[in-house]
Short mmCIF file of C-alpha atoms in Angstrom, two decimals:
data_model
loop_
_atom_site.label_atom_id
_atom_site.label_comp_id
_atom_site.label_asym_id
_atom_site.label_seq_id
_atom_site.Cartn_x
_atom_site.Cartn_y
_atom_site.Cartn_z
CA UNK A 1 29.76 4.45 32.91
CA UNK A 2 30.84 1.16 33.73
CA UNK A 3 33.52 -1.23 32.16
CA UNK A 4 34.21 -5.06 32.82
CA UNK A 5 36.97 -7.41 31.37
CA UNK A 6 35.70 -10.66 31.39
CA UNK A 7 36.15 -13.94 29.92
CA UNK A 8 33.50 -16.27 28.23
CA UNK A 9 33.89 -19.11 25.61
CA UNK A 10 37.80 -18.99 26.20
CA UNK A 11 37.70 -15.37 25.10
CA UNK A 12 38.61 -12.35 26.96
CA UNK A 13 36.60 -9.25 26.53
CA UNK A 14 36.15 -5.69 27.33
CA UNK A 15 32.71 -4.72 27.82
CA UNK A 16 30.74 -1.19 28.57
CA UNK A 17 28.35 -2.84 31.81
CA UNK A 18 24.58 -1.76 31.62
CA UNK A 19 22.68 -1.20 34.57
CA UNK A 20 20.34 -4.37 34.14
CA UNK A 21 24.08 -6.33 33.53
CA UNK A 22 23.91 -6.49 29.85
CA UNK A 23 27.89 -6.48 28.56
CA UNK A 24 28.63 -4.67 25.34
CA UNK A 25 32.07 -5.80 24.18
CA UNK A 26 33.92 -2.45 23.15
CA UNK A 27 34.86 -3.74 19.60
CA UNK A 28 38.58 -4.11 18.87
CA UNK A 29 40.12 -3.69 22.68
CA UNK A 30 42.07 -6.44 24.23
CA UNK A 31 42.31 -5.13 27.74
CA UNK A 32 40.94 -2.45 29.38
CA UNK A 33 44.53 -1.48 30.60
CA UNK A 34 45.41 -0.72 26.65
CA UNK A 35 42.56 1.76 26.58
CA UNK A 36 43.50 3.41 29.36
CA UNK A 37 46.87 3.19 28.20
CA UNK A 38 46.22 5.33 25.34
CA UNK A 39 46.86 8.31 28.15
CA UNK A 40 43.33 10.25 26.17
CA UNK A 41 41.88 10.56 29.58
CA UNK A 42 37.91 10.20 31.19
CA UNK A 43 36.65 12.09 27.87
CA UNK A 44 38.22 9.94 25.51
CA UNK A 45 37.06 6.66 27.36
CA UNK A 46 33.48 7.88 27.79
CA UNK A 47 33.24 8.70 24.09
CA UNK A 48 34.89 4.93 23.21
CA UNK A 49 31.82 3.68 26.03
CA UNK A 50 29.34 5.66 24.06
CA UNK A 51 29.85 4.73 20.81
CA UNK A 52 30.12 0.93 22.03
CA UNK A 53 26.49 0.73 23.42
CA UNK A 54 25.70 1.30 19.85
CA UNK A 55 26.37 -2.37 18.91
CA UNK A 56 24.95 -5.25 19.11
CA UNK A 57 24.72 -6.78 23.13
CA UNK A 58 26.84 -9.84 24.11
CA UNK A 59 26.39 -11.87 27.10
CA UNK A 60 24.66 -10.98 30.50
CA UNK A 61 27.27 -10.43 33.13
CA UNK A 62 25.83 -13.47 35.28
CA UNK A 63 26.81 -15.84 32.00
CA UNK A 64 31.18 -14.70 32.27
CA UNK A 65 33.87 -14.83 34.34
CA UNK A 66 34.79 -11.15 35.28
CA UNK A 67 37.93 -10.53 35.43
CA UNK A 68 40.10 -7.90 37.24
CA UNK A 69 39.02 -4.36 35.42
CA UNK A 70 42.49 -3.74 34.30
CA UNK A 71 46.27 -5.40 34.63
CA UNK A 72 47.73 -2.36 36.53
CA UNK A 73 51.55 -1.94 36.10
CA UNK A 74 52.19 -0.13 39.46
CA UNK A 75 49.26 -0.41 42.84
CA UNK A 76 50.07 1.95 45.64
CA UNK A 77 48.36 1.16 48.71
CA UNK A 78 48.16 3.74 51.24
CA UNK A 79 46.91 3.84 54.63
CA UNK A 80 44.58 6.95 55.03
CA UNK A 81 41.93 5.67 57.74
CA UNK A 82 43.17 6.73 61.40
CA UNK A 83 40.57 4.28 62.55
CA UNK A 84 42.21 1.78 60.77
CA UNK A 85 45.86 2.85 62.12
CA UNK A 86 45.23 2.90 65.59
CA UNK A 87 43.38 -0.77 65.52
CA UNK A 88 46.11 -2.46 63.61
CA UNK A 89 49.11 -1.12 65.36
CA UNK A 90 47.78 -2.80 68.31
CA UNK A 91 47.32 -6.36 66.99
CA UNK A 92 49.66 -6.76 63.80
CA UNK A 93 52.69 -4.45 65.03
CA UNK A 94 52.45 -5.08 68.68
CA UNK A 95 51.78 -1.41 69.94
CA UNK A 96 49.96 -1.04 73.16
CA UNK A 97 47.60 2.16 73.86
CA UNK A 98 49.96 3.74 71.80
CA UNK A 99 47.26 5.28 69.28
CA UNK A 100 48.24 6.60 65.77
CA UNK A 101 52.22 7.86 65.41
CA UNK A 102 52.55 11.48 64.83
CA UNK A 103 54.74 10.57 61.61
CA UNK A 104 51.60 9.27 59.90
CA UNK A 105 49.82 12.95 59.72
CA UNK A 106 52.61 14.23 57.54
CA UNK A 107 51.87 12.93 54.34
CA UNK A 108 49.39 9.76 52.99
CA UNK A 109 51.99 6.93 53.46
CA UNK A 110 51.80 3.97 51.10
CA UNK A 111 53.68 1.22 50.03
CA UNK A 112 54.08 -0.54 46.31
CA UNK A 113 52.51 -4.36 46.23
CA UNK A 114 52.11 -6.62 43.55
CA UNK A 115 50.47 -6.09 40.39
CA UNK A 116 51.01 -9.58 39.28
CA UNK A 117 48.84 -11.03 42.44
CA UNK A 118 45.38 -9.15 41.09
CA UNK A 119 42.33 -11.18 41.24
CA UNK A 120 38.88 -11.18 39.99
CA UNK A 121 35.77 -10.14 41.80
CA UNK A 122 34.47 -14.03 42.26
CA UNK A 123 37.75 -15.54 41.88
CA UNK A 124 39.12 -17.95 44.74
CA UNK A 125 41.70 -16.74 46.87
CA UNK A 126 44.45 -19.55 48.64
CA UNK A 127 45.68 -18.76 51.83
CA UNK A 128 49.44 -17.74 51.68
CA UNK A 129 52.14 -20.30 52.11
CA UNK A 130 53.64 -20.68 55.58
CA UNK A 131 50.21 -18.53 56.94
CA UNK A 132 47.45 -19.44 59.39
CA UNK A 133 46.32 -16.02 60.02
CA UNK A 134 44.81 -14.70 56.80
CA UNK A 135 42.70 -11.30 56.69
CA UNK A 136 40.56 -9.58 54.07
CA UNK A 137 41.06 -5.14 53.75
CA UNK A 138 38.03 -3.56 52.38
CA UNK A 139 39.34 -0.68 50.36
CA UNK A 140 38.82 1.08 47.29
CA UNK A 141 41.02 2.00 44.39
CA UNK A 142 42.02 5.15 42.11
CA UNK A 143 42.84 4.37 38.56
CA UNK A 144 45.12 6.81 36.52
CA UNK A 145 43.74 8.03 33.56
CA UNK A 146 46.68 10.35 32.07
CA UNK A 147 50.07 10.89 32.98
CA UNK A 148 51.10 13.28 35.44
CA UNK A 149 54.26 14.79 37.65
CA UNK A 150 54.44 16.89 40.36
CA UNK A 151 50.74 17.46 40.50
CA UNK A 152 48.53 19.52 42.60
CA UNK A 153 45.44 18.22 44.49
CA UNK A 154 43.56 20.35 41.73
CA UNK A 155 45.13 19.18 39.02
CA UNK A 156 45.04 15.48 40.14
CA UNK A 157 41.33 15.36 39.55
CA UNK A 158 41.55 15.48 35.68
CA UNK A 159 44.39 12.25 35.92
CA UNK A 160 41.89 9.77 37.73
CA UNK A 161 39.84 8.43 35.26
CA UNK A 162 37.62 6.13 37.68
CA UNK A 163 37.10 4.00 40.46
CA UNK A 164 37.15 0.02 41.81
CA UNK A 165 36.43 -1.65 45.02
CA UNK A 166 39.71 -3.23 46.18
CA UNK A 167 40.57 -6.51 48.82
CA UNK A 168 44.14 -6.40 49.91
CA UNK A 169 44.22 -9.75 51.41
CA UNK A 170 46.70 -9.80 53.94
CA UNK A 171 49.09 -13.04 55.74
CA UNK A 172 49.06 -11.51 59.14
CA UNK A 173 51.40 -13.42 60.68
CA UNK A 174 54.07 -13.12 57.83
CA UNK A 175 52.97 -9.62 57.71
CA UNK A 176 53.70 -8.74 61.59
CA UNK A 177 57.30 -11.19 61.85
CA UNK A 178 58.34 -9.12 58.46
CA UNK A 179 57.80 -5.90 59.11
CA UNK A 180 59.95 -6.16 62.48
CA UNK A 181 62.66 -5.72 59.70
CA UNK A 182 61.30 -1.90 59.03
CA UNK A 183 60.62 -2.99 55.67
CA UNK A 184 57.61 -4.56 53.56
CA UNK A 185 54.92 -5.54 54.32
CA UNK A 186 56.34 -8.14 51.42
CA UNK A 187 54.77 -11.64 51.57
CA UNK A 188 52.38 -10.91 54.21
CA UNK A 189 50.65 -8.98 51.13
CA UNK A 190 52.02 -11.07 48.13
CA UNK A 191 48.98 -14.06 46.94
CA UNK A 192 45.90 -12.14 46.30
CA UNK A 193 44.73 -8.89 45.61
CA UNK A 194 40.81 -8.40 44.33
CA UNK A 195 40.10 -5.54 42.22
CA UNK A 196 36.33 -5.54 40.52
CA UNK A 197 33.70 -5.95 39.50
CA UNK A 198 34.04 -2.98 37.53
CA UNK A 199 35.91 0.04 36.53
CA UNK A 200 33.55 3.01 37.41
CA UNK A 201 33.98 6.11 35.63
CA UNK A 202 34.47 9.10 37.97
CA UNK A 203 31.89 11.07 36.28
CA UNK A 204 29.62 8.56 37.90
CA UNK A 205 30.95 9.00 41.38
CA UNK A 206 30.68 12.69 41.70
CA UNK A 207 26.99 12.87 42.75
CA UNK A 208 28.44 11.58 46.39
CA UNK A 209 31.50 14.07 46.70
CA UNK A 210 31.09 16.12 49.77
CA UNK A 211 32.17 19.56 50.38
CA UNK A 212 35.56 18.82 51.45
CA UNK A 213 36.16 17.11 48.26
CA UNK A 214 35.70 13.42 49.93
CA UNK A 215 33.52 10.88 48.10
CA UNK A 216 30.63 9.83 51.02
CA UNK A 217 29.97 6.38 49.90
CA UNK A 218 28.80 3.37 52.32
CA UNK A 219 31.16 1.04 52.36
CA UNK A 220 30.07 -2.81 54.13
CA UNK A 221 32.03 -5.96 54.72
CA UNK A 222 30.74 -9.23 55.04
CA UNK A 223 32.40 -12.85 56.05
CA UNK A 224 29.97 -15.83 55.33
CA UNK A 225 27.01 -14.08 55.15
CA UNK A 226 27.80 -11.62 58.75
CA UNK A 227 28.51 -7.78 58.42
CA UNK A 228 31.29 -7.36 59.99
CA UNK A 229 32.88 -4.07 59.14
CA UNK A 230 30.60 -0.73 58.00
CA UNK A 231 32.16 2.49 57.05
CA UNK A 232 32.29 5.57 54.78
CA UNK A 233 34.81 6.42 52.87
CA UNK A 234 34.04 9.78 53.39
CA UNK A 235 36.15 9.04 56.39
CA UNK A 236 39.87 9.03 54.77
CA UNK A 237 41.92 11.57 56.38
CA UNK A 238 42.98 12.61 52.50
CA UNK A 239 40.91 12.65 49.21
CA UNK A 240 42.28 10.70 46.21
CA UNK A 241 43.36 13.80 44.47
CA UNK A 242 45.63 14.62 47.64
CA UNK A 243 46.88 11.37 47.53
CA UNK A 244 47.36 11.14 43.19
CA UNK A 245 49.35 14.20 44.40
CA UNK A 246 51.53 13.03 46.86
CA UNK A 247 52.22 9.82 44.37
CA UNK A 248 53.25 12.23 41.47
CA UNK A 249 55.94 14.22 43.91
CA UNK A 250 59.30 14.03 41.99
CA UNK A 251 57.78 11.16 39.51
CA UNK A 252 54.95 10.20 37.33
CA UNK A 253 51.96 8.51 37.60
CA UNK A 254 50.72 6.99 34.43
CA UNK A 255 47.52 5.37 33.10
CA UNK A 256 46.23 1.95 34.40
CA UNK A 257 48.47 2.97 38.04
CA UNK A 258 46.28 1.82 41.25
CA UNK A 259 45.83 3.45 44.06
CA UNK A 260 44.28 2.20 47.02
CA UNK A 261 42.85 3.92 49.61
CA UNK A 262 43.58 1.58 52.66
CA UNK A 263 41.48 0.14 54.75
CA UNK A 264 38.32 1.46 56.20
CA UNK A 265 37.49 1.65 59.84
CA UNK A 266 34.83 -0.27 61.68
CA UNK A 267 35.74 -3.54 60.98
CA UNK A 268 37.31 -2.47 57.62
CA UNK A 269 39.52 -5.66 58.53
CA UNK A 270 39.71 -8.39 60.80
CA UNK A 271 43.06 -7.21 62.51
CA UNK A 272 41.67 -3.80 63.09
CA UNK A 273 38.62 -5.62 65.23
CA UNK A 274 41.50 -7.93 66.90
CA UNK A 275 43.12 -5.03 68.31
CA UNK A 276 40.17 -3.13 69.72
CA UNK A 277 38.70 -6.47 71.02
CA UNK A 278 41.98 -7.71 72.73
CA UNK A 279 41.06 -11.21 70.88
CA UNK A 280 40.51 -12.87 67.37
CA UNK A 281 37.49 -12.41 67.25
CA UNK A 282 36.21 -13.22 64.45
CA UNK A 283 38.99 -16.38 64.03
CA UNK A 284 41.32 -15.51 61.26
CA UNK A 285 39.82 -16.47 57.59
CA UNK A 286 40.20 -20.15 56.59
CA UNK A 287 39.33 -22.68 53.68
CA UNK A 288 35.56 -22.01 53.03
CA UNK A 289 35.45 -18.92 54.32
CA UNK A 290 34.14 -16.25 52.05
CA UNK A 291 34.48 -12.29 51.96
CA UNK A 292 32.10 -10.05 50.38
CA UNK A 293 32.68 -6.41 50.16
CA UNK A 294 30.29 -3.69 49.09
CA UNK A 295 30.78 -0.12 48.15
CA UNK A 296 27.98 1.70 47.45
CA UNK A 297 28.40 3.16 43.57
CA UNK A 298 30.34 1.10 42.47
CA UNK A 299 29.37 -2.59 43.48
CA UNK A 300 30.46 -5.76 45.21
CA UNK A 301 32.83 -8.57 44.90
CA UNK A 302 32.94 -11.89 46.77
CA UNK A 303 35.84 -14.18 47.11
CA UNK A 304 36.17 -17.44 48.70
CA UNK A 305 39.47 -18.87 50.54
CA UNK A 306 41.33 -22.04 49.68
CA UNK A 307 43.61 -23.87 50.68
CA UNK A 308 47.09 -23.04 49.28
CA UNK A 309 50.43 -24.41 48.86
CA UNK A 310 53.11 -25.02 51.39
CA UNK A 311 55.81 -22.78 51.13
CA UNK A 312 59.32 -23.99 49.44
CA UNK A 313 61.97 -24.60 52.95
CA UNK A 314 64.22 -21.74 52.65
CA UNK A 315 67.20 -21.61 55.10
CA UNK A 316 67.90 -19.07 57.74
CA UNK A 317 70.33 -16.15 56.91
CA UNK A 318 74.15 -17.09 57.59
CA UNK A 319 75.25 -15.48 60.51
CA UNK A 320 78.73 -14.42 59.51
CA UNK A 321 82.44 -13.73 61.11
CA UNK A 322 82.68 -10.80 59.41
CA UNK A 323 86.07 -11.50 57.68
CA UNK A 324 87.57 -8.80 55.83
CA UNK A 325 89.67 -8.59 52.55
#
């Protein structure tokens, strides 16, 4: 089943999605992120989606504004594509043939970013302040379903309640001076995050899980019309229920969290293609530009850059005598 928040006639709406686009606005829920909220789990939000399709239809999905799926309160992006790794260290972090670090096979790494910066599936996306080197990161997303701690891979599987494709845009430039500091990434992944076009329940996804417990879907990125980037997910050095787990070690995770699985390989970014290629090529994303990612099951959103603001002038840390008391 498939759920969409969207807005239409200055009204915001939660909608079971049909597959001919048809929305059928779940009567009496404000946000998709309150149903989930509820902590009831996949059952209880299948039943709500069943029951819904028995009313009357609203609009098509072509006549709203879709919205991100859900307001999450916490998004954990990790970085489970080795592909991805090796590419990126070379043109982001400055690492020569240095491959992947042995550090990143211990565990699925990931960092927390900002839940306030989520975007819509069509909605237009301005180019950070201060940057000139903007980036797209064809991902996809775990949403919590019920709350969980200290939880097994095994045990995981019953706490994600679906799935959404997920664009961590990325201020390269901010993002590689930044992280120098062995902290972050902060600002070089603060303006725009895209989840959408809809939350896909994982019922519907298990059809494509493989028998190492990976879901095998194609994943394909696009800038102005050009593939750029093809993957499959399949191809994440951890599942999502390995990961849940990791994220629940000595805290929760609760319903409406995000997880994202990092970026693909194969052009899963533009930085990733940078560092194979020894060159920009393709040129950094600019005003115009637009990014359309497609994962296969679950669907395809398209965003187009902006231009943004200039950034605020800040002044450079005080470099002090050190006095004492």
């Amino acid at each position: 089943m498939r759920f969409a928040t969207y807005e239409h006639r200055h009204q915001r709406r939660v909608a079971v999605v049909e597959e001919d686009g048809t929305l059928h606005p779940v009567p009496g829920a404000r946000s998709l992120t309150e149903l989930i909220s509820r902590g009831d789990g996949l059952d209880a939000l299948l039943r709500a989606g069943a029951a819904t399709l028995d009313v009357p239809p609203g609009p098509h999905v072509s006549e709203v504004r879709l919205l991100p799926p859900l307001q999450p309160p916490t998004v954990r992006d990790f970085v489970t594509f080795e592909e991805h790794v090796e590419g990126v260290r070379r043109s982001v972090d400055g690492v020569g043939v240095g491959g992947v670090p042995e550090a990143w096979y211990d565990a699925p790494t990931f960092y927390f970013t900002n839940p306030y910066a989520v975007i819509g599936a069509h909605d237009d996306v301005p180019v950070p302040p201060g940057s000139g080197v903007l980036d797209f990161e064809l991902e996809v997303a775990a949403v919590i379903g019920r709350e969980g701690r200290d939880l097994t891979p095994q045990q995981a599987r019953d706490h994600i309640i679906g799935y959404t494709v997920f664009n961590d845009w990325s201020a390269r430039d901010l993002q590689s001076r930044e992280m120098q500091v062995r902290l972050g990434p902060c600002k070089g992944k603060d303006t725009a995050a895209t989840l959408g076009p809809y939350l896909v329940t994982a019922d519907e996804l298990e059809p494509y899980r493989d028998t190492d417990g990976f879901l095998r879907l194609a994943l394909t990125a696009s800038v102005n019309g050009e593939v750029v980037g093809k993957d499959l997910l399949s191809n994440m050095s951890w599942t999502f229920e390995e990961m849940v787990a990791y994220a629940s070690r000595g805290t929760v995770v609760r319903p409406g969290d995000v997880l994202g699985s990092g970026t693909c390989g194969n052009g899963g970014c533009l930085a990733e293609l940078w560092g194979v290629r020894g060159e920009q090529s393709p040129p950094p994303l600019k005003p115009g530009d637009t990014v359309t990612l497609t994962v296969e099951g679950i669907g395809t959103v398209s965003n187009t850059v902006v231009a943004g603001r200039n950034p605020e002038p800040l002044p450079t840390a005080r470099r002090r005598s050190r006095e004492r008391p």
